[in-house]
Amino acid sequence: MMIKIKHFYTAIIFYFVANLLFFILAISDNTVNIEYETFYVDNVVLWSDLFIQNIALAFIVIIYLLFKNKKFKEINLYGNYCGVFLLIWQLVFLYLAFSSGLGVVGSENKVNQVLVVISNFLSADIFYILMASSLKSNKLFFINTLIYLFSTLIRGWIGGLVIAFFVYLCRVGYLKVSIKNFIFYFLFFIFMLIISPFIIDFKIATRLGEDFELDFRNYGEKLELALEYVLGRFQHIGHIAILLKHANEYRLLYDFNQILPYWIEGIPQNFLYKYLGYRDLLTYSNMMAVRDFGAYSTDAWNANTGFGGWLILLREKSILLFLYWIILIFPLYIFLYKYGNKQTFNIVSIFTIIYLYHGWFGAFFNLILFVFIVVFLSKIKINKSKR
């Protein structure tokens, strides 16, 4: 007997379980542990948090359900030339990471700003995400995936493991679960848990520019910290609980134009915003990293504010947030139905969970933009070949 779980539902289960586990741990002692810090939250906040998060999740699921039964083309858009181009482009960015520190988390190297601009607009990572699932060649797909995994690990970002797994699911369409491969998945999961402390150590060493050493001392403590760290990366129920506690403070910051509006997050609108002379503002995610986790404003990371976090911030204006994303996502899905393929639809739908659900609005907007561009360019190529 074999069960096939669609890529989208696999992601839903993955993130829902992570958030549910975090919720259970939090409600057991009224604390949340995020970024190695402990915050007290009461049960009322946690249950409200869960309710808000499920509203956000329901919105994303409904959009998916409206389009999932559409007959998207079952074709691979990108041939061997595109696969080789993707491979070369990834190797170029890997070389730049080694030689100049481009894209390396925590690197103190002064990177040429031209390279930074190029990496923002023509990131090898975004090309991998958009193109790999639609490559005709399985061999080129797996080679590109290996390079992507190596590149992300070298740059101190272990999230590439999860991204590559979901890109593979988007390529095949579903996760096969049978007794045989369930045992394999379970053993692989246990293996990843066992080595997780060393993966975290490798990530930290890479970010600090230090040599990595296998250190088995205090393995039990390291394993516990690694599990908390990994779980914290896939949940945002703890983040939303903190945002609920500090809701009035964040609303004042937003009302007094101290937080970048959600509709300015994205490459083109942010470029125009700066070109018109407006001052730089922290995004909601950056502001949370600064105020609640002690990050410097010049080096703030993206905290997991979540879609639900924006609902807390905007209150009755949240209807505009829903409309904003409907206006962006619906035309994209219609465009993919006419000109794209099933795999690209799978990619966008799964990143509504990875990016949009987590509140990384700029990253998701940029993904939408590049989907339009890459699919459009692929159609130009096809039309030329027909003449």
mmCIF file of C-alpha atoms in Angstrom:
data_model
loop_
_atom_site.group_PDB
_atom_site.id
_atom_site.type_symbol
_atom_site.label_atom_id
_atom_site.label_comp_id
_atom_site.label_asym_id
_atom_site.label_seq_id
_atom_site.Cartn_x
_atom_site.Cartn_y
_atom_site.Cartn_z
ATOM 1 C CA MET A 1 0.000 0.000 0.000
ATOM 2 C CA MET A 2 1.297 3.430 -0.935
ATOM 3 C CA ILE A 3 -0.012 6.863 0.026
ATOM 4 C CA LYS A 4 0.773 9.890 -2.137
ATOM 5 C CA ILE A 5 0.776 13.236 -0.314
ATOM 6 C CA LYS A 6 0.782 16.310 -2.543
ATOM 7 C CA HIS A 7 3.700 18.709 -2.212
ATOM 8 C CA PHE A 8 1.490 21.460 -0.749
ATOM 9 C CA TYR A 9 -0.043 19.254 1.928
ATOM 10 C CA THR A 10 3.400 17.890 2.794
ATOM 11 C CA ALA A 11 4.521 21.447 3.525
ATOM 12 C CA ILE A 12 1.327 22.142 5.490
ATOM 13 C CA ILE A 13 1.895 19.049 7.640
ATOM 14 C CA PHE A 14 5.588 19.902 8.078
ATOM 15 C CA TYR A 15 4.994 23.442 9.321
ATOM 16 C CA PHE A 16 1.766 22.655 11.185
ATOM 17 C CA VAL A 17 3.471 19.926 13.242
ATOM 18 C CA ALA A 18 6.398 22.245 14.042
ATOM 19 C CA ASN A 19 4.024 24.983 15.211
ATOM 20 C CA LEU A 20 1.817 22.532 17.119
ATOM 21 C CA LEU A 21 4.800 21.065 18.977
ATOM 22 C CA PHE A 22 5.999 24.549 19.834
ATOM 23 C CA PHE A 23 2.487 25.480 21.021
ATOM 24 C CA ILE A 24 2.271 22.407 23.271
ATOM 25 C CA LEU A 25 5.695 23.118 24.776
ATOM 26 C CA ALA A 26 4.796 26.779 25.285
ATOM 27 C CA ILE A 27 1.415 26.178 26.909
ATOM 28 C CA SER A 28 2.895 23.584 29.289
ATOM 29 C CA ASP A 29 4.993 26.173 31.129
ATOM 30 C CA ASN A 30 3.835 29.518 29.632
ATOM 31 C CA THR A 31 7.198 30.245 28.053
ATOM 32 C CA VAL A 32 8.553 30.392 24.512
ATOM 33 C CA ASN A 33 12.230 29.893 23.718
ATOM 34 C CA ILE A 34 13.373 31.762 20.613
ATOM 35 C CA GLU A 35 16.884 32.777 19.546
ATOM 36 C CA TYR A 36 18.229 31.277 22.807
ATOM 37 C CA GLU A 37 16.027 33.619 24.849
ATOM 38 C CA THR A 38 13.030 32.795 27.036
ATOM 39 C CA PHE A 39 9.823 34.870 27.011
ATOM 40 C CA TYR A 40 6.849 34.486 29.361
ATOM 41 C CA VAL A 41 3.393 34.346 27.729
ATOM 42 C CA ASP A 42 0.049 33.459 29.282
ATOM 43 C CA ASN A 43 -2.452 30.936 27.934
ATOM 44 C CA VAL A 44 -4.877 33.561 26.628
ATOM 45 C CA VAL A 45 -2.140 34.988 24.396
ATOM 46 C CA LEU A 46 -1.125 31.532 23.171
ATOM 47 C CA TRP A 47 -4.680 30.461 22.261
ATOM 48 C CA SER A 48 -5.288 33.813 20.535
ATOM 49 C CA ASP A 49 -1.986 33.285 18.753
ATOM 50 C CA LEU A 50 -3.075 29.856 17.478
ATOM 51 C CA PHE A 51 -6.400 31.257 16.260
ATOM 52 C CA ILE A 52 -4.733 34.115 14.340
ATOM 53 C CA GLN A 53 -2.183 31.784 12.792
ATOM 54 C CA ASN A 54 -4.916 29.436 11.573
ATOM 55 C CA ILE A 55 -6.757 32.348 9.920
ATOM 56 C CA ALA A 56 -3.588 33.104 7.967
ATOM 57 C CA LEU A 57 -3.139 29.439 7.076
ATOM 58 C CA ALA A 58 -6.777 29.107 5.979
ATOM 59 C CA PHE A 59 -6.360 32.083 3.622
ATOM 60 C CA ILE A 60 -3.350 30.454 1.935
ATOM 61 C CA VAL A 61 -5.048 27.049 1.702
ATOM 62 C CA ILE A 62 -8.217 28.546 0.161
ATOM 63 C CA ILE A 63 -6.191 30.260 -2.580
ATOM 64 C CA TYR A 64 -4.471 26.950 -3.355
ATOM 65 C CA LEU A 65 -7.761 25.025 -3.434
ATOM 66 C CA LEU A 66 -9.216 27.465 -5.972
ATOM 67 C CA PHE A 67 -6.504 26.537 -8.483
ATOM 68 C CA LYS A 68 -5.277 23.041 -7.596
ATOM 69 C CA ASN A 69 -7.698 21.266 -9.933
ATOM 70 C CA LYS A 70 -6.764 23.378 -12.953
ATOM 71 C CA LYS A 71 -5.114 21.357 -15.716
ATOM 72 C CA PHE A 72 -1.681 22.968 -15.706
ATOM 73 C CA LYS A 73 0.624 21.774 -18.467
ATOM 74 C CA GLU A 74 2.629 18.677 -17.509
ATOM 75 C CA ILE A 75 5.783 19.746 -19.342
ATOM 76 C CA ASN A 76 9.373 20.598 -18.467
ATOM 77 C CA LEU A 77 10.066 24.144 -19.589
ATOM 78 C CA TYR A 78 13.864 24.067 -19.512
ATOM 79 C CA GLY A 79 16.116 21.893 -21.675
ATOM 80 C CA ASN A 80 19.774 20.923 -21.345
ATOM 81 C CA TYR A 81 21.092 24.369 -22.289
ATOM 82 C CA CYS A 82 19.101 25.905 -19.453
ATOM 83 C CA GLY A 83 20.298 23.189 -17.080
ATOM 84 C CA VAL A 84 23.940 23.848 -17.990
ATOM 85 C CA PHE A 85 23.360 27.625 -17.677
ATOM 86 C CA LEU A 86 21.916 27.107 -14.175
ATOM 87 C CA LEU A 87 24.890 24.952 -13.215
ATOM 88 C CA ILE A 88 27.421 27.516 -14.475
ATOM 89 C CA TRP A 89 25.559 30.363 -12.796
ATOM 90 C CA GLN A 90 25.561 28.518 -9.475
ATOM 91 C CA LEU A 91 29.284 27.812 -9.804
ATOM 92 C CA VAL A 92 29.948 31.512 -10.524
ATOM 93 C CA PHE A 93 28.127 32.507 -7.336
ATOM 94 C CA LEU A 94 29.915 29.760 -5.404
ATOM 95 C CA TYR A 95 33.261 31.147 -6.606
ATOM 96 C CA LEU A 96 32.222 34.669 -5.568
ATOM 97 C CA ALA A 97 31.244 33.362 -2.135
ATOM 98 C CA PHE A 98 34.715 31.850 -1.719
ATOM 99 C CA SER A 99 36.647 34.760 -3.208
ATOM 100 C CA SER A 100 34.774 37.799 -1.905
ATOM 101 C CA GLY A 101 32.345 36.588 0.756
ATOM 102 C CA LEU A 102 29.319 37.409 -1.407
ATOM 103 C CA GLY A 103 26.215 35.962 0.235
ATOM 104 C CA VAL A 104 28.158 34.465 3.152
ATOM 105 C CA VAL A 105 26.254 35.080 6.376
ATOM 106 C CA GLY A 106 28.331 37.064 8.862
ATOM 107 C CA SER A 107 31.166 37.738 6.406
ATOM 108 C CA GLU A 108 33.189 40.843 7.276
ATOM 109 C CA ASN A 109 34.601 41.162 3.757
ATOM 110 C CA LYS A 110 33.718 44.361 1.928
ATOM 111 C CA VAL A 111 31.902 43.103 -1.133
ATOM 112 C CA ASN A 112 31.794 45.196 -4.303
ATOM 113 C CA GLN A 113 28.368 46.861 -4.429
ATOM 114 C CA VAL A 114 27.986 46.015 -8.107
ATOM 115 C CA LEU A 115 28.225 42.333 -7.172
ATOM 116 C CA VAL A 116 25.679 42.848 -4.393
ATOM 117 C CA VAL A 117 23.221 44.442 -6.838
ATOM 118 C CA ILE A 118 23.780 41.624 -9.356
ATOM 119 C CA SER A 119 23.229 38.993 -6.646
ATOM 120 C CA ASN A 120 19.990 40.685 -5.601
ATOM 121 C CA PHE A 121 18.577 40.784 -9.117
ATOM 122 C CA LEU A 122 20.111 37.620 -10.554
ATOM 123 C CA SER A 123 20.524 35.367 -7.533
ATOM 124 C CA ALA A 124 21.618 31.831 -8.372
ATOM 125 C CA ASP A 125 19.407 30.610 -5.510
ATOM 126 C CA ILE A 126 16.229 32.073 -6.994
ATOM 127 C CA PHE A 127 17.107 30.646 -10.412
ATOM 128 C CA TYR A 128 17.576 27.221 -8.815
ATOM 129 C CA ILE A 129 14.209 27.457 -7.050
ATOM 130 C CA LEU A 130 12.377 28.494 -10.223
ATOM 131 C CA MET A 131 14.141 26.370 -12.828
ATOM 132 C CA ALA A 132 15.345 23.152 -11.192
ATOM 133 C CA SER A 133 11.918 21.530 -10.818
ATOM 134 C CA SER A 134 11.218 22.085 -14.544
ATOM 135 C CA LEU A 135 14.516 20.812 -15.981
ATOM 136 C CA LYS A 136 14.068 18.063 -18.590
ATOM 137 C CA SER A 137 17.213 16.228 -17.525
ATOM 138 C CA ASN A 138 17.103 14.331 -14.219
ATOM 139 C CA LYS A 139 20.896 14.221 -14.212
ATOM 140 C CA LEU A 140 21.188 18.005 -14.498
ATOM 141 C CA PHE A 141 18.517 18.382 -11.820
ATOM 142 C CA PHE A 142 20.466 16.294 -9.307
ATOM 143 C CA ILE A 143 23.824 17.909 -10.166
ATOM 144 C CA ASN A 144 22.327 21.378 -9.746
ATOM 145 C CA THR A 145 20.724 20.314 -6.474
ATOM 146 C CA LEU A 146 24.044 19.047 -5.101
ATOM 147 C CA ILE A 147 25.759 22.310 -6.052
ATOM 148 C CA TYR A 148 22.901 24.282 -4.462
ATOM 149 C CA LEU A 149 23.188 22.305 -1.202
ATOM 150 C CA PHE A 150 26.966 22.685 -1.090
ATOM 151 C CA SER A 151 26.711 26.401 -1.864
ATOM 152 C CA THR A 152 24.131 27.123 0.840
ATOM 153 C CA LEU A 153 26.072 25.173 3.479
ATOM 154 C CA ILE A 154 29.319 26.946 2.594
ATOM 155 C CA ARG A 155 27.502 30.283 2.963
ATOM 156 C CA GLY A 156 26.282 29.312 6.438
ATOM 157 C CA TRP A 157 22.641 28.699 5.594
ATOM 158 C CA ILE A 158 21.282 25.236 6.461
ATOM 159 C CA GLY A 159 17.771 26.118 5.255
ATOM 160 C CA GLY A 160 18.895 25.030 1.787
ATOM 161 C CA LEU A 161 18.312 21.403 2.838
ATOM 162 C CA VAL A 162 14.598 22.086 3.320
ATOM 163 C CA ILE A 163 14.324 24.191 0.152
ATOM 164 C CA ALA A 164 15.975 21.469 -1.963
ATOM 165 C CA PHE A 165 13.629 18.838 -0.493
ATOM 166 C CA PHE A 166 10.557 20.904 -1.396
ATOM 167 C CA VAL A 167 11.907 21.719 -4.877
ATOM 168 C CA TYR A 168 12.225 17.963 -5.428
ATOM 169 C CA LEU A 169 8.631 17.467 -4.251
ATOM 170 C CA CYS A 170 7.475 20.163 -6.671
ATOM 171 C CA ARG A 171 9.252 18.305 -9.473
ATOM 172 C CA VAL A 172 7.617 14.938 -8.731
ATOM 173 C CA GLY A 173 4.357 16.432 -7.418
ATOM 174 C CA TYR A 174 3.929 14.410 -4.255
ATOM 175 C CA LEU A 175 5.604 12.522 -1.418
ATOM 176 C CA LYS A 176 5.309 8.736 -1.690
ATOM 177 C CA VAL A 177 4.706 7.032 1.630
ATOM 178 C CA SER A 178 4.799 3.237 1.899
ATOM 179 C CA ILE A 179 5.957 0.905 4.657
ATOM 180 C CA LYS A 180 9.326 0.522 2.940
ATOM 181 C CA ASN A 181 10.099 4.180 2.332
ATOM 182 C CA PHE A 182 8.488 5.190 5.643
ATOM 183 C CA ILE A 183 11.227 3.200 7.360
ATOM 184 C CA PHE A 184 13.779 4.961 5.149
ATOM 185 C CA TYR A 185 12.312 8.415 5.947
ATOM 186 C CA PHE A 186 12.250 7.575 9.653
ATOM 187 C CA LEU A 187 15.885 6.387 9.708
ATOM 188 C CA PHE A 188 16.966 9.414 7.674
ATOM 189 C CA PHE A 189 15.088 11.683 10.119
ATOM 190 C CA ILE A 190 16.860 10.022 13.081
ATOM 191 C CA PHE A 191 20.207 10.374 11.300
ATOM 192 C CA MET A 192 19.599 14.091 10.707
ATOM 193 C CA LEU A 193 18.641 14.526 14.368
ATOM 194 C CA ILE A 194 21.860 12.819 15.476
ATOM 195 C CA ILE A 195 24.097 14.996 13.320
ATOM 196 C CA SER A 196 22.077 18.220 13.819
ATOM 197 C CA PRO A 197 24.421 19.558 16.569
ATOM 198 C CA PHE A 198 27.368 19.264 14.176
ATOM 199 C CA ILE A 199 25.437 20.930 11.342
ATOM 200 C CA ILE A 200 24.670 23.836 13.693
ATOM 201 C CA ASP A 201 28.352 23.977 14.747
ATOM 202 C CA PHE A 202 29.369 24.035 11.069
ATOM 203 C CA LYS A 203 26.911 26.845 10.370
ATOM 204 C CA ILE A 204 28.202 28.927 13.298
ATOM 205 C CA ALA A 205 31.842 28.298 12.358
ATOM 206 C CA THR A 206 31.121 29.369 8.767
ATOM 207 C CA ARG A 207 29.419 32.556 9.902
ATOM 208 C CA LEU A 208 32.269 33.422 12.269
ATOM 209 C CA GLY A 209 34.957 32.519 9.723
ATOM 210 C CA GLU A 210 36.410 29.857 12.029
ATOM 211 C CA ASP A 211 37.633 26.319 11.352
ATOM 212 C CA PHE A 212 35.085 23.584 11.944
ATOM 213 C CA GLU A 213 35.937 20.762 14.340
ATOM 214 C CA LEU A 214 33.891 17.724 15.327
ATOM 215 C CA ASP A 215 33.405 18.199 19.062
ATOM 216 C CA PHE A 216 31.506 15.455 20.929
ATOM 217 C CA ARG A 217 31.809 17.111 24.330
ATOM 218 C CA ASN A 218 28.461 17.905 25.996
ATOM 219 C CA TYR A 219 26.689 16.195 23.097
ATOM 220 C CA GLY A 220 23.419 15.834 25.043
ATOM 221 C CA GLU A 221 23.192 19.567 25.724
ATOM 222 C CA LYS A 222 24.143 20.374 22.135
ATOM 223 C CA LEU A 223 21.466 18.024 20.822
ATOM 224 C CA GLU A 224 18.806 19.689 22.978
ATOM 225 C CA LEU A 225 19.880 23.161 21.820
ATOM 226 C CA ALA A 226 20.008 21.996 18.198
ATOM 227 C CA LEU A 227 16.463 20.608 18.394
ATOM 228 C CA GLU A 228 15.199 23.867 19.912
ATOM 229 C CA TYR A 229 17.035 25.825 17.221
ATOM 230 C CA VAL A 230 15.678 23.740 14.330
ATOM 231 C CA LEU A 231 12.139 23.738 15.725
ATOM 232 C CA GLY A 232 12.385 27.504 16.204
ATOM 233 C CA ARG A 233 13.266 27.958 12.536
ATOM 234 C CA PHE A 234 10.099 26.238 11.293
ATOM 235 C CA GLN A 235 7.631 27.777 13.718
ATOM 236 C CA HIS A 236 6.411 31.300 14.221
ATOM 237 C CA ILE A 237 3.759 30.725 16.847
ATOM 238 C CA GLY A 238 6.261 31.900 19.450
ATOM 239 C CA HIS A 239 7.005 35.049 17.452
ATOM 240 C CA ILE A 240 3.313 35.889 17.089
ATOM 241 C CA ALA A 241 2.836 35.416 20.849
ATOM 242 C CA ILE A 242 5.533 38.023 21.467
ATOM 243 C CA LEU A 243 3.978 40.355 18.889
ATOM 244 C CA LEU A 244 0.600 39.994 20.620
ATOM 245 C CA LYS A 245 2.174 40.965 23.942
ATOM 246 C CA HIS A 246 3.784 44.047 22.396
ATOM 247 C CA ALA A 247 1.010 44.799 19.911
ATOM 248 C CA ASN A 248 0.405 48.404 20.992
ATOM 249 C CA GLU A 249 4.113 49.261 20.799
ATOM 250 C CA TYR A 250 4.439 47.900 17.277
ATOM 251 C CA ARG A 251 1.236 49.638 16.148
ATOM 252 C CA LEU A 252 2.621 52.968 17.351
ATOM 253 C CA LEU A 253 5.867 52.345 15.469
ATOM 254 C CA TYR A 254 3.900 51.518 12.316
ATOM 255 C CA ASP A 255 1.544 54.499 12.679
ATOM 256 C CA PHE A 256 4.531 56.835 13.111
ATOM 257 C CA ASN A 257 6.238 55.444 9.969
ATOM 258 C CA GLN A 258 9.019 53.570 11.743
ATOM 259 C CA ILE A 259 8.225 50.255 10.062
ATOM 260 C CA LEU A 260 8.315 49.735 6.297
ATOM 261 C CA PRO A 261 4.781 49.143 4.908
ATOM 262 C CA TYR A 262 4.219 45.631 3.568
ATOM 263 C CA TRP A 263 3.491 46.873 0.043
ATOM 264 C CA ILE A 264 6.983 48.396 -0.236
ATOM 265 C CA GLU A 265 8.711 45.073 0.483
ATOM 266 C CA GLY A 266 10.088 43.875 -2.858
ATOM 267 C CA ILE A 267 12.887 44.860 -5.235
ATOM 268 C CA PRO A 268 11.097 47.256 -7.658
ATOM 269 C CA GLN A 269 8.947 49.180 -5.176
ATOM 270 C CA ASN A 270 11.783 49.422 -2.647
ATOM 271 C CA PHE A 271 14.113 50.733 -5.354
ATOM 272 C CA LEU A 272 11.542 53.382 -6.321
ATOM 273 C CA TYR A 273 10.969 54.220 -2.640
ATOM 274 C CA LYS A 274 14.682 54.925 -2.138
ATOM 275 C CA TYR A 275 15.023 56.681 -5.506
ATOM 276 C CA LEU A 276 12.327 59.162 -4.435
ATOM 277 C CA GLY A 277 14.466 60.045 -1.430
ATOM 278 C CA TYR A 278 12.572 58.415 1.405
ATOM 279 C CA ARG A 279 14.661 57.311 4.363
ATOM 280 C CA ASP A 280 15.476 53.671 4.991
ATOM 281 C CA LEU A 281 13.098 51.893 7.325
ATOM 282 C CA LEU A 282 13.323 48.514 8.997
ATOM 283 C CA THR A 283 10.862 45.893 7.850
ATOM 284 C CA TYR A 284 8.493 44.431 10.420
ATOM 285 C CA SER A 285 10.683 41.302 10.597
ATOM 286 C CA ASN A 286 13.855 43.372 11.052
ATOM 287 C CA MET A 287 12.218 45.541 13.712
ATOM 288 C CA MET A 288 11.247 42.470 15.721
ATOM 289 C CA ALA A 289 14.812 41.141 15.523
ATOM 290 C CA VAL A 290 16.073 44.479 16.882
ATOM 291 C CA ARG A 291 13.474 45.087 19.609
ATOM 292 C CA ASP A 292 12.903 41.579 20.898
ATOM 293 C CA PHE A 293 16.072 39.643 20.064
ATOM 294 C CA GLY A 294 18.763 42.303 20.462
ATOM 295 C CA ALA A 295 19.962 42.516 16.854
ATOM 296 C CA TYR A 296 21.738 45.637 15.624
ATOM 297 C CA SER A 297 19.618 47.712 13.247
ATOM 298 C CA THR A 298 22.437 47.593 10.667
ATOM 299 C CA ASP A 299 22.604 43.791 10.823
ATOM 300 C CA ALA A 300 19.040 42.733 11.620
ATOM 301 C CA TRP A 301 17.827 39.395 10.314
ATOM 302 C CA ASN A 302 14.301 38.443 9.238
ATOM 303 C CA ALA A 303 12.402 37.251 12.290
ATOM 304 C CA ASN A 304 9.370 35.032 11.626
ATOM 305 C CA THR A 305 6.651 37.630 12.157
ATOM 306 C CA GLY A 306 4.302 35.520 10.072
ATOM 307 C CA PHE A 307 1.280 36.563 8.038
ATOM 308 C CA GLY A 308 -0.577 36.460 11.338
ATOM 309 C CA GLY A 309 1.794 39.028 12.799
ATOM 310 C CA TRP A 310 0.657 41.496 10.141
ATOM 311 C CA LEU A 311 -2.973 40.797 11.041
ATOM 312 C CA ILE A 312 -2.151 41.844 14.603
ATOM 313 C CA LEU A 313 -0.405 44.992 13.405
ATOM 314 C CA LEU A 314 -3.000 46.104 10.856
ATOM 315 C CA ARG A 315 -6.206 45.077 12.726
ATOM 316 C CA GLU A 316 -9.225 46.233 10.675
ATOM 317 C CA LYS A 317 -6.908 47.273 7.817
ATOM 318 C CA SER A 318 -5.999 43.600 7.377
ATOM 319 C CA ILE A 319 -8.643 43.390 4.653
ATOM 320 C CA LEU A 320 -6.274 45.459 2.483
ATOM 321 C CA LEU A 321 -3.507 42.952 3.162
ATOM 322 C CA PHE A 322 -5.714 40.082 1.985
ATOM 323 C CA LEU A 323 -6.696 42.031 -1.138
ATOM 324 C CA TYR A 324 -3.065 42.947 -1.855
ATOM 325 C CA TRP A 325 -1.966 39.310 -2.003
ATOM 326 C CA ILE A 326 -5.077 38.179 -3.885
ATOM 327 C CA ILE A 327 -4.367 40.820 -6.538
ATOM 328 C CA LEU A 328 -0.789 39.511 -6.867
ATOM 329 C CA ILE A 329 -1.341 35.748 -6.621
ATOM 330 C CA PHE A 330 -4.490 35.293 -8.745
ATOM 331 C CA PRO A 331 -3.028 36.857 -11.941
ATOM 332 C CA LEU A 332 0.165 34.833 -11.427
ATOM 333 C CA TYR A 333 -1.730 31.537 -11.227
ATOM 334 C CA ILE A 334 -3.785 32.474 -14.312
ATOM 335 C CA PHE A 335 -0.543 33.356 -16.130
ATOM 336 C CA LEU A 336 0.977 29.997 -15.149
ATOM 337 C CA TYR A 337 -2.162 28.183 -16.290
ATOM 338 C CA LYS A 338 -1.834 29.735 -19.754
ATOM 339 C CA TYR A 339 1.935 29.892 -20.202
ATOM 340 C CA GLY A 340 3.654 28.003 -17.403
ATOM 341 C CA ASN A 341 3.552 24.436 -16.141
ATOM 342 C CA LYS A 342 2.499 22.340 -13.186
ATOM 343 C CA GLN A 343 5.929 22.345 -11.555
ATOM 344 C CA THR A 344 6.134 26.143 -11.432
ATOM 345 C CA PHE A 345 2.621 26.306 -9.980
ATOM 346 C CA ASN A 346 3.805 23.787 -7.379
ATOM 347 C CA ILE A 347 6.808 25.986 -6.555
ATOM 348 C CA VAL A 348 4.730 29.133 -6.046
ATOM 349 C CA SER A 349 2.070 27.338 -4.004
ATOM 350 C CA ILE A 350 4.619 25.748 -1.691
ATOM 351 C CA PHE A 351 6.398 29.070 -1.183
ATOM 352 C CA THR A 352 3.117 30.594 -0.022
ATOM 353 C CA ILE A 353 3.887 28.439 3.029
ATOM 354 C CA ILE A 354 7.667 28.898 3.222
ATOM 355 C CA TYR A 355 7.680 32.670 2.554
ATOM 356 C CA LEU A 356 4.201 34.215 2.736
ATOM 357 C CA TYR A 357 2.940 32.251 5.756
ATOM 358 C CA HIS A 358 6.133 33.142 7.622
ATOM 359 C CA GLY A 359 5.767 36.838 6.850
ATOM 360 C CA TRP A 360 8.728 37.144 4.477
ATOM 361 C CA PHE A 361 6.751 39.382 2.138
ATOM 362 C CA GLY A 362 9.698 40.872 0.244
ATOM 363 C CA ALA A 363 11.088 37.430 -0.589
ATOM 364 C CA PHE A 364 7.681 36.208 -1.797
ATOM 365 C CA PHE A 365 7.037 39.326 -3.892
ATOM 366 C CA ASN A 366 10.446 38.916 -5.543
ATOM 367 C CA LEU A 367 9.650 35.267 -6.233
ATOM 368 C CA ILE A 368 6.399 36.272 -7.969
ATOM 369 C CA LEU A 369 8.252 38.866 -10.039
ATOM 370 C CA PHE A 370 10.926 36.404 -11.160
ATOM 371 C CA VAL A 371 8.331 33.750 -12.009
ATOM 372 C CA PHE A 372 6.720 36.165 -14.466
ATOM 373 C CA ILE A 373 10.104 37.062 -15.982
ATOM 374 C CA VAL A 374 11.574 33.548 -16.237
ATOM 375 C CA VAL A 375 8.410 31.938 -17.651
ATOM 376 C CA PHE A 376 7.985 34.827 -20.120
ATOM 377 C CA LEU A 377 11.581 34.408 -21.329
ATOM 378 C CA SER A 378 11.074 30.661 -21.693
ATOM 379 C CA LYS A 379 8.070 31.277 -23.954
ATOM 380 C CA ILE A 380 10.083 33.666 -26.144
ATOM 381 C CA LYS A 381 12.648 30.914 -26.619
ATOM 382 C CA ILE A 382 9.965 28.375 -27.523
ATOM 383 C CA ASN A 383 8.342 30.728 -30.048
ATOM 384 C CA LYS A 384 11.664 31.322 -31.782
ATOM 385 C CA SER A 385 12.331 27.632 -32.052
ATOM 386 C CA LYS A 386 8.984 27.102 -33.803
ATOM 387 C CA ARG A 387 9.712 29.554 -36.599
#
